[in-house]
Amino acid sequence: MSLSTPNTAPDTRKRITVVAGVIQDSAGRVLIARRHNDAHQGGKWEFPGGKLEVGESLLQALARELEEELGIHIQKTAPLISIQHDYSDKSISLHVFRVNDYLDCPRSLENQPLAWCWPDELNPENFPAANVPIIHALQLPPVYVVSADCKIGEETEFIEVAKSVLQNGAKLLQLRCPSLPKNRFISLAQTLKNLCETKSAKLMLNMPPDEFDSSIGHGLHLSSHYLHAINKNTLTDIAWVSAACHDVTELQRATELGVNFALISPVCVTRSHAEKTPLGWEKFAELTAQANFPIYALGGMNSSMIKEVQALGAQGVAGISAFWKK
C-alpha cells in the first residue's frame, strides 16, 4: 500500500520495481553514479541499482545490478528504506539496501561517472525525487534522543545532562519541555542548539510550529495535535521536520505535509505510557513498510534493539529513559 496522495482518475502509468545499493567506503563516503543524459531523469545522480527482472528476488536483482554496473560481489546487506514514488510517466517501487560487505573494487562498467561523497554533501536537487528519502536516511543517525521534561529552575542540571548525551555520541536530539513557559523554552533551545553544533548534532524542537525559528533549532517536531492542525505552507522554510505517528492515517498526513522522518509509537510497553496498548513488532513493520521516509521506533526502545529495528526497514530507535541520562 502506498501513502501517495489519493487520485480518483485511472492510473495508466507504468509500474516498475527497482533496487538500489548504498555503498560506503571505510571513511563513510557514499558511492553515487550519474545517469546517462538520454535516460529517465537523465543527468541526475543516483544510488547504483536497477530494475527487478522476472523471477528475481530483491537481493538477487541487487547482486546482479551491482555486478553489472560496478563489478562488485555483495556479501552482506541490510534493508535501509523502501519508497513508493509516482512520476508523471511511471510509478516506482524502490527498495534500498545498505551494502555492508562486498568483494572487489567498484568501477564504472556502464560508462556512468562515479563519485564518492560525504552524506551531508548530497544535495537532493541533484537526484531524482524518489532518491530524496535515501539521502535523508543517510544523513540521520540510528538513535533519536528525546529529552526529559525540564521544569522552571532545573535548566542548569538539564544542560549538564544534554552535554553528557552529546559527549556520548548523540547526533539527533528532540527538546520536549511542556512544563517550561515560552521564553524559558526558547532560551534553553538556543543554548542546546549551540551545544549541538559543537558536536555536529541536530536539534529538533517540539513546540508550536508558528513559534519555531531556525535561530533556536535545526528542525521542528510535530506532535499528533500539530500534525493534523498545521498548514503545509508553515513548513516551507524549515530544513528538518519530524512527526509523531501512531497509525496509517497519521502516516498519510505526514506524507501530505512532506516531513523528513517520523516516529511510530508505542512499539513496546513503556512506563511513561503504560495505559497505551503497544503496536507490537508486526504492526510496526507493517506501518514502516508504508512510509516513504525514514522511521524511528519509539516506546520501550534501547540501543540493543537498533539492528532488530533496522532489519524491519526502519532507521533506528528513539526514546527518553534509555538515552537521556549522564
mmCIF file of C-alpha atoms in Angstrom:
data_model
loop_
_atom_site.group_PDB
_atom_site.id
_atom_site.type_symbol
_atom_site.label_atom_id
_atom_site.label_comp_id
_atom_site.label_asym_id
_atom_site.label_seq_id
_atom_site.Cartn_x
_atom_site.Cartn_y
_atom_site.Cartn_z
ATOM 1 C CA MET A 1 0.000 0.000 0.000
ATOM 2 C CA SER A 2 1.333 3.419 -0.940
ATOM 3 C CA LEU A 3 0.762 6.583 1.060
ATOM 4 C CA SER A 4 0.749 8.765 -2.040
ATOM 5 C CA THR A 5 -1.958 11.407 -2.310
ATOM 6 C CA PRO A 6 -5.212 9.753 -3.421
ATOM 7 C CA ASN A 7 -6.186 10.203 -7.079
ATOM 8 C CA THR A 8 -9.617 9.203 -8.377
ATOM 9 C CA ALA A 9 -8.589 9.257 -12.071
ATOM 10 C CA PRO A 10 -7.495 5.965 -13.696
ATOM 11 C CA ASP A 11 -3.735 5.478 -13.278
ATOM 12 C CA THR A 12 -2.163 4.442 -16.577
ATOM 13 C CA ARG A 13 1.452 4.946 -15.503
ATOM 14 C CA LYS A 14 3.924 2.128 -15.982
ATOM 15 C CA ARG A 15 4.773 0.440 -12.669
ATOM 16 C CA ILE A 16 8.268 -0.851 -12.059
ATOM 17 C CA THR A 17 10.185 -2.267 -9.118
ATOM 18 C CA VAL A 18 13.739 -1.026 -8.615
ATOM 19 C CA VAL A 19 16.542 -1.951 -6.213
ATOM 20 C CA ALA A 20 19.418 0.290 -5.142
ATOM 21 C CA GLY A 21 22.507 -0.193 -3.026
ATOM 22 C CA VAL A 22 24.137 2.238 -0.618
ATOM 23 C CA ILE A 23 27.867 1.533 -0.740
ATOM 24 C CA GLN A 24 30.172 3.331 1.690
ATOM 25 C CA ASP A 25 33.944 3.306 1.980
ATOM 26 C CA SER A 26 35.855 2.882 5.243
ATOM 27 C CA ALA A 27 35.693 6.635 5.861
ATOM 28 C CA GLY A 28 31.896 6.767 5.453
ATOM 29 C CA ARG A 29 31.690 8.327 1.990
ATOM 30 C CA VAL A 30 28.854 7.126 -0.269
ATOM 31 C CA LEU A 31 29.200 5.965 -3.870
ATOM 32 C CA ILE A 32 26.869 7.619 -6.380
ATOM 33 C CA ALA A 33 26.565 7.367 -10.177
ATOM 34 C CA ARG A 34 25.327 9.900 -12.740
ATOM 35 C CA ARG A 35 22.520 8.777 -15.041
ATOM 36 C CA HIS A 36 23.077 8.926 -18.785
ATOM 37 C CA ASN A 37 21.618 12.067 -20.338
ATOM 38 C CA ASP A 38 19.166 10.105 -22.505
ATOM 39 C CA ALA A 39 17.817 8.052 -19.576
ATOM 40 C CA HIS A 40 14.739 8.780 -17.440
ATOM 41 C CA GLN A 41 15.800 11.600 -15.065
ATOM 42 C CA GLY A 42 18.929 11.850 -17.222
ATOM 43 C CA GLY A 43 21.900 13.801 -15.887
ATOM 44 C CA LYS A 44 20.917 13.378 -12.261
ATOM 45 C CA TRP A 45 22.930 11.433 -9.710
ATOM 46 C CA GLU A 46 21.596 8.218 -8.199
ATOM 47 C CA PHE A 47 22.470 5.276 -5.998
ATOM 48 C CA PRO A 48 23.623 2.270 -8.055
ATOM 49 C CA GLY A 49 21.000 -0.344 -8.895
ATOM 50 C CA GLY A 50 18.298 -1.080 -11.416
ATOM 51 C CA LYS A 51 15.069 -2.831 -12.336
ATOM 52 C CA LEU A 52 13.882 -6.115 -10.905
ATOM 53 C CA GLU A 53 13.674 -8.792 -13.595
ATOM 54 C CA VAL A 54 11.020 -11.513 -13.803
ATOM 55 C CA GLY A 55 11.661 -14.306 -11.320
ATOM 56 C CA GLU A 56 14.232 -12.409 -9.270
ATOM 57 C CA SER A 57 14.116 -11.670 -5.560
ATOM 58 C CA LEU A 58 15.111 -8.157 -4.467
ATOM 59 C CA LEU A 59 18.555 -9.281 -3.296
ATOM 60 C CA GLN A 60 19.150 -11.298 -6.459
ATOM 61 C CA ALA A 61 18.387 -8.217 -8.522
ATOM 62 C CA LEU A 62 20.660 -6.070 -6.362
ATOM 63 C CA ALA A 63 23.532 -8.565 -6.667
ATOM 64 C CA ARG A 64 23.137 -8.724 -10.454
ATOM 65 C CA GLU A 65 22.856 -4.968 -10.940
ATOM 66 C CA LEU A 66 25.893 -4.127 -8.796
ATOM 67 C CA GLU A 67 27.967 -6.774 -10.525
ATOM 68 C CA GLU A 68 26.927 -5.459 -13.957
ATOM 69 C CA GLU A 69 27.387 -1.777 -13.088
ATOM 70 C CA LEU A 70 30.313 -1.828 -10.675
ATOM 71 C CA GLY A 71 31.945 -5.245 -10.883
ATOM 72 C CA ILE A 72 31.461 -5.950 -7.174
ATOM 73 C CA HIS A 73 30.027 -9.045 -5.481
ATOM 74 C CA ILE A 74 27.883 -8.272 -2.443
ATOM 75 C CA GLN A 75 28.379 -10.355 0.704
ATOM 76 C CA LYS A 76 26.236 -8.710 3.407
ATOM 77 C CA THR A 77 23.287 -6.330 3.147
ATOM 78 C CA ALA A 78 20.637 -4.780 5.370
ATOM 79 C CA PRO A 79 17.399 -3.021 4.359
ATOM 80 C CA LEU A 80 17.619 0.758 4.563
ATOM 81 C CA ILE A 81 14.298 2.082 3.241
ATOM 82 C CA SER A 82 11.515 1.275 0.765
ATOM 83 C CA ILE A 83 9.899 4.076 -1.214
ATOM 84 C CA GLN A 84 6.813 4.382 -3.412
ATOM 85 C CA HIS A 85 7.079 7.343 -5.772
ATOM 86 C CA ASP A 86 4.865 8.465 -8.645
ATOM 87 C CA TYR A 87 6.451 10.369 -11.520
ATOM 88 C CA SER A 88 4.257 11.790 -14.282
ATOM 89 C CA ASP A 89 5.053 8.867 -16.576
ATOM 90 C CA LYS A 90 5.767 5.969 -14.220
ATOM 91 C CA SER A 91 5.295 4.681 -10.682
ATOM 92 C CA ILE A 92 8.392 3.435 -8.869
ATOM 93 C CA SER A 93 8.616 0.899 -6.056
ATOM 94 C CA LEU A 94 12.177 1.450 -4.826
ATOM 95 C CA HIS A 95 13.846 -0.923 -2.351
ATOM 96 C CA VAL A 96 17.140 0.297 -0.910
ATOM 97 C CA PHE A 97 19.754 -1.780 0.911
ATOM 98 C CA ARG A 98 22.952 -0.951 2.736
ATOM 99 C CA VAL A 99 25.774 -2.991 1.248
ATOM 100 C CA ASN A 100 27.790 -3.774 4.363
ATOM 101 C CA ASP A 101 30.368 -6.061 2.753
ATOM 102 C CA TYR A 102 31.420 -6.778 -0.823
ATOM 103 C CA LEU A 103 34.272 -8.183 -2.873
ATOM 104 C CA ASP A 104 36.379 -6.312 -5.471
ATOM 105 C CA CYS A 105 36.675 -2.570 -6.053
ATOM 106 C CA PRO A 106 33.759 -0.567 -7.515
ATOM 107 C CA ARG A 107 34.419 0.693 -11.029
ATOM 108 C CA SER A 108 32.180 2.018 -13.777
ATOM 109 C CA LEU A 109 31.327 -0.758 -16.243
ATOM 110 C CA GLU A 110 28.454 1.083 -17.957
ATOM 111 C CA ASN A 111 30.209 4.410 -18.644
ATOM 112 C CA GLN A 112 28.456 6.220 -15.799
ATOM 113 C CA PRO A 113 30.574 8.806 -13.944
ATOM 114 C CA LEU A 114 31.062 7.748 -10.299
ATOM 115 C CA ALA A 115 31.743 9.862 -7.221
ATOM 116 C CA TRP A 116 32.386 9.267 -3.530
ATOM 117 C CA CYS A 117 30.587 11.871 -1.382
ATOM 118 C CA TRP A 118 30.034 12.527 2.292
ATOM 119 C CA PRO A 119 26.339 12.022 3.208
ATOM 120 C CA ASP A 120 25.949 15.657 4.321
ATOM 121 C CA GLU A 121 27.223 16.814 0.907
ATOM 122 C CA LEU A 122 24.431 15.059 -1.001
ATOM 123 C CA ASN A 123 22.106 17.702 -2.463
ATOM 124 C CA PRO A 124 18.546 16.404 -3.053
ATOM 125 C CA GLU A 125 18.170 18.780 -6.013
ATOM 126 C CA ASN A 126 20.792 16.778 -7.912
ATOM 127 C CA PHE A 127 18.920 13.465 -7.521
ATOM 128 C CA PRO A 128 15.636 12.028 -8.822
ATOM 129 C CA ALA A 129 12.788 12.802 -6.421
ATOM 130 C CA ALA A 130 12.461 9.122 -5.467
ATOM 131 C CA ASN A 131 16.035 9.220 -4.124
ATOM 132 C CA VAL A 132 15.496 12.088 -1.685
ATOM 133 C CA PRO A 133 14.340 9.902 1.263
ATOM 134 C CA ILE A 134 17.518 7.827 0.795
ATOM 135 C CA ILE A 135 19.588 10.973 1.270
ATOM 136 C CA HIS A 136 17.662 11.845 4.415
ATOM 137 C CA ALA A 137 18.173 8.318 5.753
ATOM 138 C CA LEU A 138 21.926 8.619 5.169
ATOM 139 C CA GLN A 139 22.044 11.969 6.941
ATOM 140 C CA LEU A 140 20.180 10.698 10.014
ATOM 141 C CA PRO A 141 21.720 8.629 12.854
ATOM 142 C CA PRO A 142 20.320 5.330 14.221
ATOM 143 C CA VAL A 143 19.278 6.921 17.528
ATOM 144 C CA TYR A 144 16.876 9.833 18.069
ATOM 145 C CA VAL A 145 17.199 11.081 21.662
ATOM 146 C CA VAL A 146 14.112 12.718 23.176
ATOM 147 C CA SER A 147 14.720 14.892 26.217
ATOM 148 C CA ALA A 148 13.035 14.521 29.568
ATOM 149 C CA ASP A 149 10.831 17.421 30.662
ATOM 150 C CA CYS A 150 12.527 20.396 32.275
ATOM 151 C CA LYS A 151 10.772 22.427 34.936
ATOM 152 C CA ILE A 152 11.499 26.026 35.912
ATOM 153 C CA GLY A 153 14.755 26.191 37.870
ATOM 154 C CA GLU A 154 16.076 22.879 36.525
ATOM 155 C CA GLU A 155 17.732 24.287 33.405
ATOM 156 C CA THR A 156 21.319 24.093 34.704
ATOM 157 C CA GLU A 157 21.072 20.399 35.553
ATOM 158 C CA PHE A 158 19.205 19.777 32.289
ATOM 159 C CA ILE A 159 22.033 21.331 30.273
ATOM 160 C CA GLU A 160 24.591 19.145 32.058
ATOM 161 C CA VAL A 161 22.651 16.036 31.045
ATOM 162 C CA ALA A 162 22.476 17.318 27.466
ATOM 163 C CA LYS A 163 26.250 17.815 27.432
ATOM 164 C CA SER A 164 26.732 14.235 28.608
ATOM 165 C CA VAL A 165 24.315 12.881 25.992
ATOM 166 C CA LEU A 166 26.171 14.724 23.234
ATOM 167 C CA GLN A 167 29.539 13.640 24.588
ATOM 168 C CA ASN A 168 28.325 10.032 24.401
ATOM 169 C CA GLY A 169 27.768 10.433 20.667
ATOM 170 C CA ALA A 170 24.149 11.532 20.189
ATOM 171 C CA LYS A 171 23.641 13.242 16.813
ATOM 172 C CA LEU A 172 19.879 13.911 16.874
ATOM 173 C CA LEU A 173 18.063 15.410 19.859
ATOM 174 C CA GLN A 174 14.475 16.483 20.407
ATOM 175 C CA LEU A 175 13.815 19.175 23.005
ATOM 176 C CA ARG A 176 10.455 18.421 24.593
ATOM 177 C CA CYS A 177 9.735 20.531 27.677
ATOM 178 C CA PRO A 178 5.977 21.165 28.079
ATOM 179 C CA SER A 179 6.496 22.472 31.636
ATOM 180 C CA LEU A 180 8.549 25.477 30.526
ATOM 181 C CA PRO A 181 6.948 28.779 29.518
ATOM 182 C CA LYS A 182 7.747 30.042 26.034
ATOM 183 C CA ASN A 183 10.551 32.454 26.975
ATOM 184 C CA ARG A 184 12.439 29.849 29.037
ATOM 185 C CA PHE A 185 11.957 27.186 26.373
ATOM 186 C CA ILE A 186 13.426 29.473 23.723
ATOM 187 C CA SER A 187 16.401 30.346 25.942
ATOM 188 C CA LEU A 188 17.067 26.670 26.654
ATOM 189 C CA ALA A 189 16.707 25.796 22.972
ATOM 190 C CA GLN A 190 19.302 28.398 21.960
ATOM 191 C CA THR A 191 21.781 27.010 24.489
ATOM 192 C CA LEU A 192 21.190 23.442 23.305
ATOM 193 C CA LYS A 193 21.486 24.418 19.640
ATOM 194 C CA ASN A 194 24.904 25.913 20.305
ATOM 195 C CA LEU A 195 25.962 22.764 22.164
ATOM 196 C CA CYS A 196 24.688 20.545 19.348
ATOM 197 C CA GLU A 197 26.626 22.469 16.733
ATOM 198 C CA THR A 198 29.891 21.871 18.587
ATOM 199 C CA LYS A 199 29.218 18.122 18.157
ATOM 200 C CA SER A 200 27.746 18.251 14.614
ATOM 201 C CA ALA A 201 24.360 17.199 16.010
ATOM 202 C CA LYS A 202 20.840 18.291 15.018
ATOM 203 C CA LEU A 203 18.338 19.787 17.482
ATOM 204 C CA MET A 204 14.619 19.228 16.814
ATOM 205 C CA LEU A 205 12.153 21.392 18.750
ATOM 206 C CA ASN A 206 8.815 20.054 19.965
ATOM 207 C CA MET A 207 6.889 23.321 20.023
ATOM 208 C CA PRO A 208 4.045 25.168 18.277
ATOM 209 C CA PRO A 209 5.022 25.454 14.589
ATOM 210 C CA ASP A 210 4.206 29.159 14.394
ATOM 211 C CA GLU A 211 6.761 29.829 17.164
ATOM 212 C CA PHE A 212 9.629 27.947 15.514
ATOM 213 C CA ASP A 213 12.675 29.868 14.341
ATOM 214 C CA SER A 214 15.820 28.428 12.793
ATOM 215 C CA SER A 215 17.943 30.542 15.128
ATOM 216 C CA ILE A 216 16.955 28.300 18.052
ATOM 217 C CA GLY A 217 16.733 24.871 16.388
ATOM 218 C CA HIS A 218 17.704 22.899 13.308
ATOM 219 C CA GLY A 219 14.251 21.414 12.852
ATOM 220 C CA LEU A 220 10.689 21.084 14.107
ATOM 221 C CA HIS A 221 8.981 18.042 15.609
ATOM 222 C CA LEU A 222 5.215 17.839 15.109
ATOM 223 C CA SER A 223 3.143 16.261 17.859
ATOM 224 C CA SER A 224 -0.016 14.418 16.801
ATOM 225 C CA HIS A 225 -2.012 17.561 17.525
ATOM 226 C CA TYR A 226 0.030 19.817 15.253
ATOM 227 C CA LEU A 227 0.367 17.090 12.629
ATOM 228 C CA HIS A 228 -3.368 17.418 11.996
ATOM 229 C CA ALA A 229 -3.716 21.145 12.663
ATOM 230 C CA ILE A 230 -0.818 22.617 10.702
ATOM 231 C CA ASN A 231 -0.899 24.098 7.219
ATOM 232 C CA LYS A 232 1.779 22.701 4.884
ATOM 233 C CA ASN A 233 2.904 26.209 3.924
ATOM 234 C CA THR A 234 4.086 26.738 7.503
ATOM 235 C CA LEU A 235 6.824 24.147 6.966
ATOM 236 C CA THR A 236 8.215 25.526 3.699
ATOM 237 C CA ASP A 237 11.403 27.081 5.073
ATOM 238 C CA ILE A 238 12.165 24.522 7.816
ATOM 239 C CA ALA A 239 15.145 22.318 6.964
ATOM 240 C CA TRP A 240 14.115 19.271 9.002
ATOM 241 C CA VAL A 241 10.617 18.228 10.088
ATOM 242 C CA SER A 242 9.745 15.088 12.035
ATOM 243 C CA ALA A 243 6.331 13.869 13.149
ATOM 244 C CA ALA A 244 4.743 11.650 15.780
ATOM 245 C CA CYS A 245 2.636 8.931 14.136
ATOM 246 C CA HIS A 246 0.570 6.124 15.635
ATOM 247 C CA ASP A 247 -1.403 4.743 12.702
ATOM 248 C CA VAL A 248 -1.743 4.765 8.931
ATOM 249 C CA THR A 249 -3.918 7.900 8.963
ATOM 250 C CA GLU A 250 -1.178 9.897 10.665
ATOM 251 C CA LEU A 251 1.436 8.487 8.292
ATOM 252 C CA GLN A 252 -0.761 9.633 5.401
ATOM 253 C CA ARG A 253 -0.951 13.108 6.904
ATOM 254 C CA ALA A 254 2.820 13.190 7.421
ATOM 255 C CA THR A 255 3.250 12.248 3.756
ATOM 256 C CA GLU A 256 0.943 15.077 2.679
ATOM 257 C CA LEU A 257 2.995 17.549 4.728
ATOM 258 C CA GLY A 258 6.286 16.295 3.296
ATOM 259 C CA VAL A 259 8.024 15.527 6.594
ATOM 260 C CA ASN A 260 11.621 14.284 6.502
ATOM 261 C CA PHE A 261 11.151 11.471 9.027
ATOM 262 C CA ALA A 262 8.765 10.201 11.676
ATOM 263 C CA LEU A 263 8.448 8.311 14.940
ATOM 264 C CA ILE A 264 5.992 5.413 15.175
ATOM 265 C CA SER A 265 4.817 4.569 18.691
ATOM 266 C CA PRO A 266 4.292 2.909 21.038
ATOM 267 C CA VAL A 267 6.033 -0.195 19.735
ATOM 268 C CA CYS A 268 6.506 -1.837 23.139
ATOM 269 C CA VAL A 269 5.143 -1.218 26.641
ATOM 270 C CA THR A 270 6.557 1.899 28.289
ATOM 271 C CA ARG A 271 6.477 3.142 31.878
ATOM 272 C CA SER A 272 5.575 6.665 30.786
ATOM 273 C CA HIS A 273 2.522 5.480 28.770
ATOM 274 C CA ALA A 274 1.656 2.197 30.443
ATOM 275 C CA GLU A 275 -2.034 2.752 29.672
ATOM 276 C CA LYS A 276 -1.470 2.605 25.895
ATOM 277 C CA THR A 277 -1.680 -0.705 24.041
ATOM 278 C CA PRO A 278 1.621 -1.264 22.208
ATOM 279 C CA LEU A 279 1.619 -1.792 18.449
ATOM 280 C CA GLY A 280 3.983 -4.746 18.603
ATOM 281 C CA TRP A 281 6.690 -5.580 16.068
ATOM 282 C CA GLU A 282 4.401 -6.950 13.364
ATOM 283 C CA LYS A 283 2.232 -3.830 13.221
ATOM 284 C CA PHE A 284 5.287 -1.594 13.449
ATOM 285 C CA ALA A 285 6.834 -3.383 10.449
ATOM 286 C CA GLU A 286 3.563 -3.049 8.529
ATOM 287 C CA LEU A 287 3.404 0.705 9.142
ATOM 288 C CA THR A 288 7.097 1.212 8.393
ATOM 289 C CA ALA A 289 6.684 -0.515 5.034
ATOM 290 C CA GLN A 290 4.001 2.028 4.106
ATOM 291 C CA ALA A 291 6.107 5.105 4.907
ATOM 292 C CA ASN A 292 8.057 6.978 2.232
ATOM 293 C CA PHE A 293 10.503 8.477 4.724
ATOM 294 C CA PRO A 294 12.831 7.207 7.483
ATOM 295 C CA ILE A 295 11.087 5.804 10.561
ATOM 296 C CA TYR A 296 12.201 5.604 14.187
ATOM 297 C CA ALA A 297 10.652 3.121 16.613
ATOM 298 C CA LEU A 298 9.537 4.750 19.869
ATOM 299 C CA GLY A 299 8.265 3.082 23.027
ATOM 300 C CA GLY A 300 10.330 0.719 25.167
ATOM 301 C CA MET A 301 13.399 1.093 22.950
ATOM 302 C CA ASN A 302 17.097 0.871 23.800
ATOM 303 C CA SER A 303 20.322 0.723 21.808
ATOM 304 C CA SER A 304 20.381 -3.088 21.766
ATOM 305 C CA MET A 305 17.278 -3.003 19.530
ATOM 306 C CA ILE A 306 18.813 -0.965 16.689
ATOM 307 C CA LYS A 307 19.689 -3.935 14.472
ATOM 308 C CA GLU A 308 16.304 -5.554 15.083
ATOM 309 C CA VAL A 309 14.515 -2.352 14.104
ATOM 310 C CA GLN A 310 16.714 -1.789 11.048
ATOM 311 C CA ALA A 311 16.076 -5.346 9.879
ATOM 312 C CA LEU A 312 12.423 -4.278 9.588
ATOM 313 C CA GLY A 313 13.393 -1.408 7.288
ATOM 314 C CA ALA A 314 13.362 1.368 9.888
ATOM 315 C CA GLN A 315 16.020 3.997 10.513
ATOM 316 C CA GLY A 316 16.562 3.209 14.180
ATOM 317 C CA VAL A 317 15.230 3.765 17.681
ATOM 318 C CA ALA A 318 14.055 6.759 19.694
ATOM 319 C CA GLY A 319 13.477 7.192 23.382
ATOM 320 C CA ILE A 320 13.815 9.170 26.578
ATOM 321 C CA SER A 321 14.753 6.988 29.550
ATOM 322 C CA ALA A 322 17.270 4.761 27.728
ATOM 323 C CA PHE A 323 19.196 7.704 26.268
ATOM 324 C CA TRP A 324 18.568 10.903 28.266
ATOM 325 C CA LYS A 325 20.980 10.330 31.134
ATOM 326 C CA LYS A 326 24.540 11.141 32.205
#
